[in-house]
mmCIF file of C-alpha atoms in Angstrom:
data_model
loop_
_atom_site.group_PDB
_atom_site.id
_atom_site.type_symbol
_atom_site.label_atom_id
_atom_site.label_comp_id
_atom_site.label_asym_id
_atom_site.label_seq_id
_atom_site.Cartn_x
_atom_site.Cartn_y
_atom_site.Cartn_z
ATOM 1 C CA UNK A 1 16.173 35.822 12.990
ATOM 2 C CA UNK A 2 19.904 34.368 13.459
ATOM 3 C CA UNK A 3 18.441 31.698 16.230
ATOM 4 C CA UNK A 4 15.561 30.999 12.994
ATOM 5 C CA UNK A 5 18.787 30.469 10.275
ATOM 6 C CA UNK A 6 21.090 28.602 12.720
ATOM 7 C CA UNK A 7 18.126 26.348 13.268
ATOM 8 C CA UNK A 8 16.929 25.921 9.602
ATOM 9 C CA UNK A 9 21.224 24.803 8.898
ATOM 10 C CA UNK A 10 21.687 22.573 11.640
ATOM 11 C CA UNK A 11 18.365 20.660 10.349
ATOM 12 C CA UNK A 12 19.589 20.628 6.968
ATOM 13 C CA UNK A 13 22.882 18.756 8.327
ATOM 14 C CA UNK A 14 20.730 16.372 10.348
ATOM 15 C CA UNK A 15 20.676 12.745 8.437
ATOM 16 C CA UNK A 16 18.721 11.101 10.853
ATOM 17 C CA UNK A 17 15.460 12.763 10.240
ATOM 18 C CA UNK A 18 16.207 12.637 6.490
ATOM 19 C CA UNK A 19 16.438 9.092 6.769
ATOM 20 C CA UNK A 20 13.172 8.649 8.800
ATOM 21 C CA UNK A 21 10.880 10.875 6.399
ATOM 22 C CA UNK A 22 12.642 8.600 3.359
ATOM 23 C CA UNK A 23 11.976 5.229 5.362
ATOM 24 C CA UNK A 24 8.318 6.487 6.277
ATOM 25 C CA UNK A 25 7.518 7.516 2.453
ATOM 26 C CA UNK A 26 8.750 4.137 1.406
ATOM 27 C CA UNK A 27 6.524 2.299 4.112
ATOM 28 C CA UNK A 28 3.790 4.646 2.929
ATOM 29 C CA UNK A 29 4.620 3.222 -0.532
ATOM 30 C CA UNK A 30 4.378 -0.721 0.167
ATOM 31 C CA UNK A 31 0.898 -0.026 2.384
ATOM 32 C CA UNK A 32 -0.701 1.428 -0.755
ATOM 33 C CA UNK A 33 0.715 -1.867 -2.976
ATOM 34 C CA UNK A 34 -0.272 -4.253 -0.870
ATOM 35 C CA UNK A 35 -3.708 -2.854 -0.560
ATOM 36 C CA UNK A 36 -3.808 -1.999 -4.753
ATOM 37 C CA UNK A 37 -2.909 -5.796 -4.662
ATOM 38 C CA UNK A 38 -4.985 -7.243 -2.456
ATOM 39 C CA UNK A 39 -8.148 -5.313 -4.148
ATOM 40 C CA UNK A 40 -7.046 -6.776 -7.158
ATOM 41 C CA UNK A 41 -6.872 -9.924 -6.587
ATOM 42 C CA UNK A 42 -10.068 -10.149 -4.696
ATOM 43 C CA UNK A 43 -11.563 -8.867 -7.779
ATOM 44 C CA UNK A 44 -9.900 -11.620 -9.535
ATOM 45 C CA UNK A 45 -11.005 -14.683 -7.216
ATOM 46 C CA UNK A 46 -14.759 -13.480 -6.823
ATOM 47 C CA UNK A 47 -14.687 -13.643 -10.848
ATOM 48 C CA UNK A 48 -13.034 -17.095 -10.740
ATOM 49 C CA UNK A 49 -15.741 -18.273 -7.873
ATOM 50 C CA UNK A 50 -18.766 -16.716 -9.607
ATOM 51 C CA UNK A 51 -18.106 -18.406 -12.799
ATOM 52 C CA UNK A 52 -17.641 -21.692 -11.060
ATOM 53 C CA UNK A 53 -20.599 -21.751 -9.655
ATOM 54 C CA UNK A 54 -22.266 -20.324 -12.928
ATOM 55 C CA UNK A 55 -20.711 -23.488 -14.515
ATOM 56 C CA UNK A 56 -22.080 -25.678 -11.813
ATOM 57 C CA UNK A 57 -25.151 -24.256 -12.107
ATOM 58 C CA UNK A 58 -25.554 -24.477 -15.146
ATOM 59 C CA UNK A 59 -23.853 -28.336 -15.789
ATOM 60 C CA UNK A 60 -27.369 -29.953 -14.450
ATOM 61 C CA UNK A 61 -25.621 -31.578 -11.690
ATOM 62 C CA UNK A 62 -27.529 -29.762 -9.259
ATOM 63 C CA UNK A 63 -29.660 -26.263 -7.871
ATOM 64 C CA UNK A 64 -26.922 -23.692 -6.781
ATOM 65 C CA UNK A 65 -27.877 -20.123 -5.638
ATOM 66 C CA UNK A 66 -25.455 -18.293 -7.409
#
C-alpha cells in the first residue's frame, strides 16, 4: 500500500506528463475544428456550385445536368 501512495505522489509532482495529456487534449481540440470546418464549408461550396449551375441551367444558354 505505501509503494501504491509513494507512487500515486511522485506522479502528482511529475509536470511532464501533465503537460503531454494538456498538449494532446488541445491537439485533440484543433482535429475536431478543422474537421467541424472543413464539413462546413463543403456544405457551403456544394450550395454555391449547385445554384450556379441551377442558374446556368436555367439562363437558356445551354443543357446542363445539374
Amino acid at each position: 500500500m505505501q509503494k501504491a501512495l509513494k507512487l500515486v505522489q511522485r506522479l502528482a509532482k511529475d509536470e511532464e506528463g501533465t503537460a503531454l495529456v494538456e498538449y494532446s487534449i488541445l491537439l485533440g481540440v484543433v482535429a475536431v475544428a478543422c474537421v467541424a470546418l472543413a464539413v462546413a464549408v463543403g456544405g457551403w461550396s456544394t450550395g454555391r456550385w449547385q445554384a450556379l449551375c441551377n442558374a446556368i441551367g436555367t439562363s437558356g444558354v445551354g443543357t446542363i445536368n445539374c
